[in-house]
PDB file of C-alpha atoms in Angstrom:
ATOM      1  CA  MET A   1       6.440  19.587  -6.118  1.00  0.00           C
ATOM      2  CA  THR A   2       5.518  23.222  -5.522  1.00  0.00           C
ATOM      3  CA  LEU A   3       7.917  26.081  -6.268  1.00  0.00           C
ATOM      4  CA  LYS A   4       8.780  28.407  -3.418  1.00  0.00           C
ATOM      5  CA  ASP A   5       8.917  32.186  -3.847  1.00  0.00           C
ATOM      6  CA  ASN A   6      12.039  33.343  -5.713  1.00  0.00           C
ATOM      7  CA  GLU A   7      13.183  29.754  -6.300  1.00  0.00           C
ATOM      8  CA  GLN A   8      15.298  29.432  -9.440  1.00  0.00           C
ATOM      9  CA  VAL A   9      14.352  26.828 -12.027  1.00  0.00           C
ATOM     10  CA  THR A  10      16.707  25.516 -14.662  1.00  0.00           C
ATOM     11  CA  ILE A  11      14.908  25.416 -17.988  1.00  0.00           C
ATOM     12  CA  TYR A  12      15.563  22.362 -20.124  1.00  0.00           C
ATOM     13  CA  ASP A  13      14.276  21.148 -23.479  1.00  0.00           C
ATOM     14  CA  ASP A  14      15.736  17.679 -24.115  1.00  0.00           C
ATOM     15  CA  LYS A  15      14.857  15.105 -26.729  1.00  0.00           C
ATOM     16  CA  VAL A  16      13.474  12.005 -24.994  1.00  0.00           C
ATOM     17  CA  THR A  17      12.402   9.869 -27.920  1.00  0.00           C
ATOM     18  CA  GLU A  18      11.399  10.213 -31.559  1.00  0.00           C
ATOM     19  CA  ILE A  19       7.976   9.943 -33.147  1.00  0.00           C
ATOM     20  CA  LYS A  20       7.755   7.669 -36.165  1.00  0.00           C
ATOM     21  CA  LYS A  21       5.108   7.184 -38.829  1.00  0.00           C
ATOM     22  CA  THR A  22       4.177   3.889 -40.473  1.00  0.00           C
ATOM     23  CA  ASN A  23       1.485   2.047 -42.371  1.00  0.00           C
ATOM     24  CA  ASN A  24       2.829  -1.367 -41.301  1.00  0.00           C
ATOM     25  CA  TYR A  25       0.036  -2.074 -38.818  1.00  0.00           C
ATOM     26  CA  ASN A  26       1.062  -5.715 -38.388  1.00  0.00           C
ATOM     27  CA  MET A  27       4.206  -4.759 -36.475  1.00  0.00           C
ATOM     28  CA  PHE A  28       2.105  -3.838 -33.416  1.00  0.00           C
ATOM     29  CA  LYS A  29       0.617  -6.133 -30.794  1.00  0.00           C
ATOM     30  CA  ASN A  30      -2.164  -5.771 -28.246  1.00  0.00           C
ATOM     31  CA  ILE A  31      -0.644  -6.322 -24.804  1.00  0.00           C
ATOM     32  CA  MET A  32      -2.158  -9.203 -22.842  1.00  0.00           C
ATOM     33  CA  GLY A  33      -4.819  -7.962 -20.444  1.00  0.00           C
ATOM     34  CA  ASN A  34      -5.554  -4.673 -22.177  1.00  0.00           C
ATOM     35  CA  ARG A  35      -9.224  -3.737 -22.255  1.00  0.00           C
ATOM     36  CA  GLU A  36     -11.574  -4.496 -25.106  1.00  0.00           C
ATOM     37  CA  LEU A  37     -12.574  -1.721 -27.496  1.00  0.00           C
ATOM     38  CA  ARG A  38     -15.458   0.505 -26.442  1.00  0.00           C
ATOM     39  CA  GLY A  39     -18.174   0.880 -29.074  1.00  0.00           C
ATOM     40  CA  THR A  40     -19.112   4.526 -28.440  1.00  0.00           C
ATOM     41  CA  ASN A  41     -15.571   5.818 -28.005  1.00  0.00           C
ATOM     42  CA  TYR A  42     -14.376   3.871 -31.040  1.00  0.00           C
ATOM     43  CA  ASN A  43     -17.157   5.156 -33.300  1.00  0.00           C
ATOM     44  CA  ARG A  44     -16.607   8.758 -32.247  1.00  0.00           C
ATOM     45  CA  LEU A  45     -12.904   8.447 -32.964  1.00  0.00           C
ATOM     46  CA  ILE A  46     -13.597   7.094 -36.450  1.00  0.00           C
ATOM     47  CA  GLN A  47     -15.871  10.055 -37.220  1.00  0.00           C
ATOM     48  CA  SER A  48     -13.282  12.520 -35.901  1.00  0.00           C
ATOM     49  CA  MET A  49     -10.331  11.023 -37.796  1.00  0.00           C
ATOM     50  CA  GLN A  50     -12.343  10.802 -41.020  1.00  0.00           C
ATOM     51  CA  LYS A  51     -12.660  14.591 -40.870  1.00  0.00           C
ATOM     52  CA  ARG A  52      -9.077  15.292 -39.862  1.00  0.00           C
ATOM     53  CA  GLN A  53      -6.294  13.159 -38.429  1.00  0.00           C
ATOM     54  CA  LEU A  54      -4.283  14.830 -35.687  1.00  0.00           C
ATOM     55  CA  VAL A  55      -0.695  13.787 -35.051  1.00  0.00           C
ATOM     56  CA  ILE A  56      -1.291  12.041 -31.731  1.00  0.00           C
ATOM     57  CA  PRO A  57       1.120   9.092 -31.488  1.00  0.00           C
ATOM     58  CA  ILE A  58       0.429   5.816 -29.746  1.00  0.00           C
ATOM     59  CA  LEU A  59       2.839   4.571 -27.070  1.00  0.00           C
ATOM     60  CA  CYS A  60       4.509   1.153 -27.404  1.00  0.00           C
ATOM     61  CA  ASN A  61       7.155  -0.810 -25.575  1.00  0.00           C
ATOM     62  CA  GLU A  62      10.212  -2.448 -27.144  1.00  0.00           C
ATOM     63  CA  LYS A  63       8.087  -5.509 -28.055  1.00  0.00           C
ATOM     64  CA  MET A  64       5.776  -3.202 -30.029  1.00  0.00           C
ATOM     65  CA  GLU A  65       2.948  -3.927 -27.593  1.00  0.00           C
ATOM     66  CA  ILE A  66       0.519  -1.008 -27.426  1.00  0.00           C
ATOM     67  CA  ILE A  67       0.620   0.676 -24.017  1.00  0.00           C
ATOM     68  CA  ASP A  68      -1.612   3.641 -24.817  1.00  0.00           C
ATOM     69  CA  GLY A  69      -3.628   4.346 -27.972  1.00  0.00           C
ATOM     70  CA  GLN A  70      -5.290   1.041 -28.784  1.00  0.00           C
ATOM     71  CA  HIS A  71      -8.351   2.805 -30.207  1.00  0.00           C
ATOM     72  CA  ARG A  72      -6.234   5.146 -32.352  1.00  0.00           C
ATOM     73  CA  TYR A  73      -4.307   2.161 -33.686  1.00  0.00           C
ATOM     74  CA  GLU A  74      -7.475   0.279 -34.673  1.00  0.00           C
ATOM     75  CA  VAL A  75      -9.009   3.345 -36.332  1.00  0.00           C
ATOM     76  CA  CYS A  76      -5.846   4.104 -38.341  1.00  0.00           C
ATOM     77  CA  ARG A  77      -5.726   0.496 -39.506  1.00  0.00           C
ATOM     78  CA  GLU A  78      -9.405   0.496 -40.483  1.00  0.00           C
ATOM     79  CA  LEU A  79      -9.204   3.810 -42.345  1.00  0.00           C
ATOM     80  CA  GLY A  80      -5.762   3.191 -43.876  1.00  0.00           C
ATOM     81  CA  LEU A  81      -4.306   6.279 -42.213  1.00  0.00           C
ATOM     82  CA  PRO A  82      -0.637   6.670 -41.259  1.00  0.00           C
ATOM     83  CA  LEU A  83       0.034   5.556 -37.691  1.00  0.00           C
ATOM     84  CA  TYR A  84       2.223   7.756 -35.512  1.00  0.00           C
ATOM     85  CA  TYR A  85       4.010   6.027 -32.643  1.00  0.00           C
ATOM     86  CA  TYR A  86       6.880   6.223 -30.186  1.00  0.00           C
ATOM     87  CA  VAL A  87       8.616   3.576 -28.096  1.00  0.00           C
ATOM     88  CA  ILE A  88       9.506   3.502 -24.403  1.00  0.00           C
ATOM     89  CA  ASP A  89      11.428   0.419 -23.274  1.00  0.00           C
ATOM     90  CA  GLY A  90      10.306  -1.545 -20.237  1.00  0.00           C
ATOM     91  CA  TYR A  91       6.661  -0.516 -20.166  1.00  0.00           C
ATOM     92  CA  GLY A  92       4.027  -3.167 -19.441  1.00  0.00           C
ATOM     93  CA  ILE A  93       0.497  -3.731 -18.175  1.00  0.00           C
ATOM     94  CA  ASP A  94       1.030  -1.540 -15.080  1.00  0.00           C
ATOM     95  CA  GLU A  95       1.774   1.401 -17.355  1.00  0.00           C
ATOM     96  CA  VAL A  96      -1.316   0.524 -19.418  1.00  0.00           C
ATOM     97  CA  LYS A  97      -3.435   0.920 -16.275  1.00  0.00           C
ATOM     98  CA  ARG A  98      -1.693   4.163 -15.321  1.00  0.00           C
ATOM     99  CA  ALA A  99      -2.196   5.565 -18.821  1.00  0.00           C
ATOM    100  CA  ASN A 100      -5.893   4.871 -18.588  1.00  0.00           C
ATOM    101  CA  LEU A 101      -6.175   6.738 -15.290  1.00  0.00           C
ATOM    102  CA  VAL A 102      -5.656   9.963 -17.250  1.00  0.00           C
ATOM    103  CA  GLY A 103      -7.773   8.909 -20.199  1.00  0.00           C
ATOM    104  CA  CYS A 104     -10.838   6.714 -20.461  1.00  0.00           C
ATOM    105  CA  ASN A 105     -10.818   5.027 -17.034  1.00  0.00           C
ATOM    106  CA  TRP A 106     -10.960   1.292 -16.741  1.00  0.00           C
ATOM    107  CA  VAL A 107     -14.130  -0.337 -15.500  1.00  0.00           C
ATOM    108  CA  ILE A 108     -14.481  -3.469 -13.371  1.00  0.00           C
ATOM    109  CA  ASP A 109     -14.698  -5.796 -16.374  1.00  0.00           C
ATOM    110  CA  ASP A 110     -11.376  -4.463 -17.702  1.00  0.00           C
ATOM    111  CA  TYR A 111      -9.646  -5.498 -14.469  1.00  0.00           C
ATOM    112  CA  LEU A 112     -11.508  -8.804 -14.549  1.00  0.00           C
ATOM    113  CA  LYS A 113     -10.269  -9.530 -18.078  1.00  0.00           C
ATOM    114  CA  LEU A 114      -6.700  -8.606 -17.169  1.00  0.00           C
ATOM    115  CA  ASN A 115      -6.531 -10.859 -14.117  1.00  0.00           C
ATOM    116  CA  ILE A 116      -8.167 -13.757 -15.932  1.00  0.00           C
ATOM    117  CA  GLU A 117      -5.621 -13.528 -18.737  1.00  0.00           C
ATOM    118  CA  ILE A 118      -2.721 -13.682 -16.277  1.00  0.00           C
ATOM    119  CA  GLY A 119      -4.300 -16.748 -14.688  1.00  0.00           C
ATOM    120  CA  LYS A 120      -5.592 -15.593 -11.293  1.00  0.00           C
ATOM    121  CA  GLU A 121      -7.969 -18.306 -10.082  1.00  0.00           C
ATOM    122  CA  ALA A 122     -10.149 -16.022  -7.929  1.00  0.00           C
ATOM    123  CA  TYR A 123     -10.977 -13.858 -10.953  1.00  0.00           C
ATOM    124  CA  ILE A 124     -11.629 -16.889 -13.154  1.00  0.00           C
ATOM    125  CA  GLU A 125     -14.111 -18.223 -10.580  1.00  0.00           C
ATOM    126  CA  PHE A 126     -15.610 -14.745 -10.163  1.00  0.00           C
ATOM    127  CA  LYS A 127     -16.432 -14.643 -13.872  1.00  0.00           C
ATOM    128  CA  ARG A 128     -17.849 -18.180 -13.775  1.00  0.00           C
ATOM    129  CA  ILE A 129     -20.242 -17.163 -10.965  1.00  0.00           C
ATOM    130  CA  LYS A 130     -21.120 -13.901 -12.714  1.00  0.00           C
ATOM    131  CA  ASP A 131     -21.987 -15.709 -15.947  1.00  0.00           C
ATOM    132  CA  GLU A 132     -23.860 -18.578 -14.284  1.00  0.00           C
ATOM    133  CA  TYR A 133     -26.205 -16.260 -12.397  1.00  0.00           C
ATOM    134  CA  ASN A 134     -26.401 -13.653 -15.173  1.00  0.00           C
ATOM    135  CA  ILE A 135     -25.528 -10.619 -13.050  1.00  0.00           C
ATOM    136  CA  SER A 136     -23.081  -7.768 -13.569  1.00  0.00           C
ATOM    137  CA  SER A 137     -19.599  -7.609 -12.078  1.00  0.00           C
ATOM    138  CA  SER A 138     -20.660  -4.632  -9.938  1.00  0.00           C
ATOM    139  CA  GLN A 139     -23.591  -6.595  -8.523  1.00  0.00           C
ATOM    140  CA  LEU A 140     -21.402  -9.552  -7.667  1.00  0.00           C
ATOM    141  CA  LEU A 141     -18.795  -7.302  -6.029  1.00  0.00           C
ATOM    142  CA  ASP A 142     -21.569  -5.704  -3.961  1.00  0.00           C
ATOM    143  CA  ILE A 143     -22.604  -9.152  -2.721  1.00  0.00           C
ATOM    144  CA  PHE A 144     -19.001 -10.126  -1.904  1.00  0.00           C
ATOM    145  CA  ALA A 145     -18.528  -6.819  -0.060  1.00  0.00           C
ATOM    146  CA  ASN A 146     -21.571  -7.639   2.082  1.00  0.00           C
ATOM    147  CA  TYR A 147     -20.225 -11.031   3.129  1.00  0.00           C
ATOM    148  CA  GLN A 148     -16.620  -9.913   3.471  1.00  0.00           C
ATOM    149  CA  GLY A 149     -17.688  -7.136   5.826  1.00  0.00           C
ATOM    150  CA  VAL A 150     -16.177  -4.292   3.799  1.00  0.00           C
ATOM    151  CA  SER A 151     -17.593  -1.389   1.818  1.00  0.00           C
ATOM    152  CA  LEU A 152     -18.181  -1.620  -1.914  1.00  0.00           C
ATOM    153  CA  LYS A 153     -15.484   1.037  -2.388  1.00  0.00           C
ATOM    154  CA  GLU A 154     -12.968  -1.082  -0.476  1.00  0.00           C
ATOM    155  CA  VAL A 155     -13.706  -4.295  -2.353  1.00  0.00           C
ATOM    156  CA  ARG A 156     -13.458  -2.444  -5.685  1.00  0.00           C
ATOM    157  CA  MET A 157      -9.991  -1.159  -4.741  1.00  0.00           C
ATOM    158  CA  ILE A 158      -8.922  -4.685  -3.805  1.00  0.00           C
ATOM    159  CA  PHE A 159     -10.386  -6.037  -7.047  1.00  0.00           C
ATOM    160  CA  GLU A 160      -8.577  -3.416  -9.119  1.00  0.00           C
ATOM    161  CA  ASP A 161      -5.146  -3.955  -7.550  1.00  0.00           C
ATOM    162  CA  GLY A 162      -5.343  -7.690  -8.269  1.00  0.00           C
ATOM    163  CA  SER A 163      -5.539  -8.979  -4.693  1.00  0.00           C
ATOM    164  CA  PHE A 164      -9.224  -9.952  -4.627  1.00  0.00           C
ATOM    165  CA  ASP A 165     -10.015 -13.300  -2.984  1.00  0.00           C
ATOM    166  CA  LEU A 166     -13.148 -15.441  -2.693  1.00  0.00           C
ATOM    167  CA  ASP A 167     -13.617 -15.067   1.048  1.00  0.00           C
ATOM    168  CA  GLY A 168     -17.313 -15.636   1.804  1.00  0.00           C
ATOM    169  CA  VAL A 169     -17.993 -17.344  -1.532  1.00  0.00           C
ATOM    170  CA  ASN A 170     -20.243 -20.021   0.014  1.00  0.00           C
ATOM    171  CA  LYS A 171     -22.521 -17.358   1.475  1.00  0.00           C
ATOM    172  CA  VAL A 172     -22.477 -15.526  -1.849  1.00  0.00           C
ATOM    173  CA  LEU A 173     -23.528 -18.684  -3.687  1.00  0.00           C
ATOM    174  CA  ASP A 174     -26.223 -19.415  -1.117  1.00  0.00           C
ATOM    175  CA  PHE A 175     -27.705 -15.960  -1.642  1.00  0.00           C
ATOM    176  CA  LEU A 176     -27.569 -16.291  -5.430  1.00  0.00           C
ATOM    177  CA  GLU A 177     -29.404 -19.590  -5.237  1.00  0.00           C
ATOM    178  CA  LYS A 178     -32.152 -17.849  -3.250  1.00  0.00           C
ATOM    179  CA  LEU A 179     -32.246 -15.099  -5.865  1.00  0.00           C
ATOM    180  CA  LYS A 180     -33.134 -17.779  -8.430  1.00  0.00           C
ATOM    181  CA  ASP A 181     -36.437 -18.314  -6.579  1.00  0.00           C
ATOM    182  CA  PHE A 182     -37.542 -15.014  -8.159  1.00  0.00           C
ATOM    183  CA  GLU A 183     -36.697 -16.011 -11.749  1.00  0.00           C
ATOM    184  CA  GLY A 184     -40.345 -15.679 -12.739  1.00  0.00           C
ATOM    185  CA  PHE A 185     -39.970 -11.926 -12.200  1.00  0.00           C
ATOM    186  CA  LYS A 186     -38.072 -10.499 -15.170  1.00  0.00           C
ATOM    187  CA  GLU A 187     -36.394  -7.800 -13.042  1.00  0.00           C
ATOM    188  CA  HIS A 188     -35.107 -10.307 -10.496  1.00  0.00           C
ATOM    189  CA  ASN A 189     -31.449  -9.913 -11.521  1.00  0.00           C
ATOM    190  CA  SER A 190     -31.517  -6.122 -11.874  1.00  0.00           C
ATOM    191  CA  TYR A 191     -29.144  -4.151  -9.667  1.00  0.00           C
ATOM    192  CA  SER A 192     -31.946  -2.585  -7.585  1.00  0.00           C
ATOM    193  CA  PHE A 193     -33.808  -5.829  -6.923  1.00  0.00           C
ATOM    194  CA  THR A 194     -30.633  -7.767  -6.108  1.00  0.00           C
ATOM    195  CA  LYS A 195     -29.524  -5.097  -3.641  1.00  0.00           C
ATOM    196  CA  ALA A 196     -32.965  -5.012  -2.010  1.00  0.00           C
ATOM    197  CA  LEU A 197     -33.116  -8.780  -1.537  1.00  0.00           C
ATOM    198  CA  LEU A 198     -29.535  -8.839  -0.239  1.00  0.00           C
ATOM    199  CA  LYS A 199     -30.340  -6.314   2.499  1.00  0.00           C
ATOM    200  CA  LEU A 200     -33.447  -8.264   3.444  1.00  0.00           C
ATOM    201  CA  TYR A 201     -31.762 -11.663   3.270  1.00  0.00           C
ATOM    202  CA  SER A 202     -28.961 -10.462   5.561  1.00  0.00           C
ATOM    203  CA  LEU A 203     -31.395  -9.895   8.444  1.00  0.00           C
ATOM    204  CA  ASN A 204     -31.296 -12.559  11.157  1.00  0.00           C
ATOM    205  CA  GLU A 205     -35.083 -12.284  11.434  1.00  0.00           C
ATOM    206  CA  TYR A 206     -35.658 -13.030   7.752  1.00  0.00           C
ATOM    207  CA  ASP A 207     -36.828 -16.533   6.826  1.00  0.00           C
ATOM    208  CA  HIS A 208     -36.545 -17.208   3.124  1.00  0.00           C
ATOM    209  CA  ARG A 209     -38.891 -20.189   3.340  1.00  0.00           C
ATOM    210  CA  ILE A 210     -41.706 -17.801   4.245  1.00  0.00           C
ATOM    211  CA  MET A 211     -40.872 -15.501   1.339  1.00  0.00           C
ATOM    212  CA  LYS A 212     -40.724 -18.414  -1.097  1.00  0.00           C
ATOM    213  CA  LYS A 213     -44.217 -19.560  -0.073  1.00  0.00           C
ATOM    214  CA  ARG A 214     -45.589 -16.026  -0.471  1.00  0.00           C
ATOM    215  CA  ILE A 215     -44.118 -15.696  -3.964  1.00  0.00           C
ATOM    216  CA  GLU A 216     -45.317 -19.119  -5.085  1.00  0.00           C
ATOM    217  CA  LYS A 217     -48.891 -18.278  -4.055  1.00  0.00           C
ATOM    218  CA  GLN A 218     -48.950 -14.678  -5.272  1.00  0.00           C
ATOM    219  CA  PRO A 219     -46.267 -14.137  -7.948  1.00  0.00           C
ATOM    220  CA  TYR A 220     -48.296 -11.256  -9.430  1.00  0.00           C
ATOM    221  CA  LYS A 221     -47.411  -9.102  -6.423  1.00  0.00           C
ATOM    222  CA  LEU A 222     -43.894  -8.695  -7.782  1.00  0.00           C
ATOM    223  CA  GLU A 223     -43.883  -5.518  -9.850  1.00  0.00           C
ATOM    224  CA  LYS A 224     -41.138  -3.314 -11.229  1.00  0.00           C
ATOM    225  CA  ARG A 225     -40.007  -0.539  -8.905  1.00  0.00           C
ATOM    226  CA  ALA A 226     -37.799   2.509  -9.381  1.00  0.00           C
ATOM    227  CA  SER A 227     -35.183   1.942  -6.663  1.00  0.00           C
ATOM    228  CA  TYR A 228     -33.858  -0.668  -4.269  1.00  0.00           C
ATOM    229  CA  ARG A 229     -35.686   1.058  -1.390  1.00  0.00           C
ATOM    230  CA  ASP A 230     -38.950   0.710  -3.279  1.00  0.00           C
ATOM    231  CA  TYR A 231     -38.181  -2.958  -3.826  1.00  0.00           C
ATOM    232  CA  ILE A 232     -37.481  -3.458  -0.120  1.00  0.00           C
ATOM    233  CA  GLU A 233     -40.855  -1.955   0.762  1.00  0.00           C
ATOM    234  CA  LEU A 234     -42.508  -4.261  -1.768  1.00  0.00           C
ATOM    235  CA  LEU A 235     -40.708  -7.372  -0.497  1.00  0.00           C
ATOM    236  CA  VAL A 236     -41.501  -6.550   3.132  1.00  0.00           C
ATOM    237  CA  ASP A 237     -45.189  -6.129   2.271  1.00  0.00           C
ATOM    238  CA  ILE A 238     -45.197  -9.475   0.463  1.00  0.00           C
ATOM    239  CA  TYR A 239     -43.362 -11.172   3.325  1.00  0.00           C
ATOM    240  CA  ASN A 240     -45.779  -9.830   5.956  1.00  0.00           C
ATOM    241  CA  TYR A 241     -48.930 -10.588   3.963  1.00  0.00           C
ATOM    242  CA  GLY A 242     -51.450 -12.706   5.871  1.00  0.00           C
ATOM    243  CA  ILE A 243     -49.566 -12.568   9.159  1.00  0.00           C
ATOM    244  CA  ALA A 244     -51.660 -11.417  12.095  1.00  0.00           C
ATOM    245  CA  LYS A 245     -48.674  -9.861  13.786  1.00  0.00           C
ATOM    246  CA  VAL A 246     -46.333  -7.994  11.433  1.00  0.00           C
ATOM    247  CA  ARG A 247     -42.823  -9.365  11.836  1.00  0.00           C
ATOM    248  CA  PHE A 248     -40.871  -6.293  10.736  1.00  0.00           C
ATOM    249  CA  GLY A 249     -41.158  -3.135   8.692  1.00  0.00           C
ATOM    250  CA  TYR A 250     -38.941  -0.843   6.657  1.00  0.00           C
ATOM    251  CA  ASP A 251     -38.446   2.932   6.791  1.00  0.00           C
ATOM    252  CA  ALA A 252     -37.444   3.922   3.249  1.00  0.00           C
ATOM    253  CA  ARG A 253     -36.534   7.497   4.173  1.00  0.00           C
ATOM    254  CA  GLN A 254     -33.929   6.355   6.688  1.00  0.00           C
ATOM    255  CA  ASP A 255     -33.146   3.109   4.844  1.00  0.00           C
ATOM    256  CA  ARG A 256     -33.528   0.981   7.952  1.00  0.00           C
ATOM    257  CA  PHE A 257     -35.596  -1.948   9.188  1.00  0.00           C
ATOM    258  CA  TYR A 258     -37.584  -1.933  12.397  1.00  0.00           C
ATOM    259  CA  PHE A 259     -39.045  -4.848  14.303  1.00  0.00           C
ATOM    260  CA  MET A 260     -42.349  -5.363  16.095  1.00  0.00           C
TER     261      MET A 260
END
């Protein structure tokens, strides 16, 4: 809301709640689905509060579940410092997410943990796939986005609001099985290499059987590269090796394939 010129505003200064102080740390609970503690943020907070504790209360609901201030709670408990808190009835996991929008933003794995804990099957299977193929959540979302025909930004929004589904999972699994053919290359499950192979594998003209033969005969050609575009150039060169007529090429500057 924006004030208009000369608009009168009634000033108020009401008491909403009261801040309490306690050393009874056991009365608090971690709400189901809240994110795990971050190492760097946690350690910095310890160092800061060892020097001087500021009166910054944590927020709880009527069940004494921590809505905002999980790190502050853990640090106070570890250091034996008084814990300041206030209570707002009716708050839950949605308010936890909103609180973190103005603090240390959630990452994909925080949303994954939340939705697993509340029993959403798609997220449980997502984590199983992620762990089996030893790739990051962001990589797996990128692959799903490719086969669901949406942008990575769109699929992340869907994942975060809890409505993610496994549409295209068979194609995702098929690609990940092909990725395993490069296991001899230690960078094969890096973000850049995975993205490069995904773009190549998605071409109708690409034949993975040809690539597999090339790699089996000349595995030493696989070398670490700086970016996914560099990896695409490398993979295209390997794929075309020994072919009289080059099948296709790649323009790294424009990030596009061209065909002979």
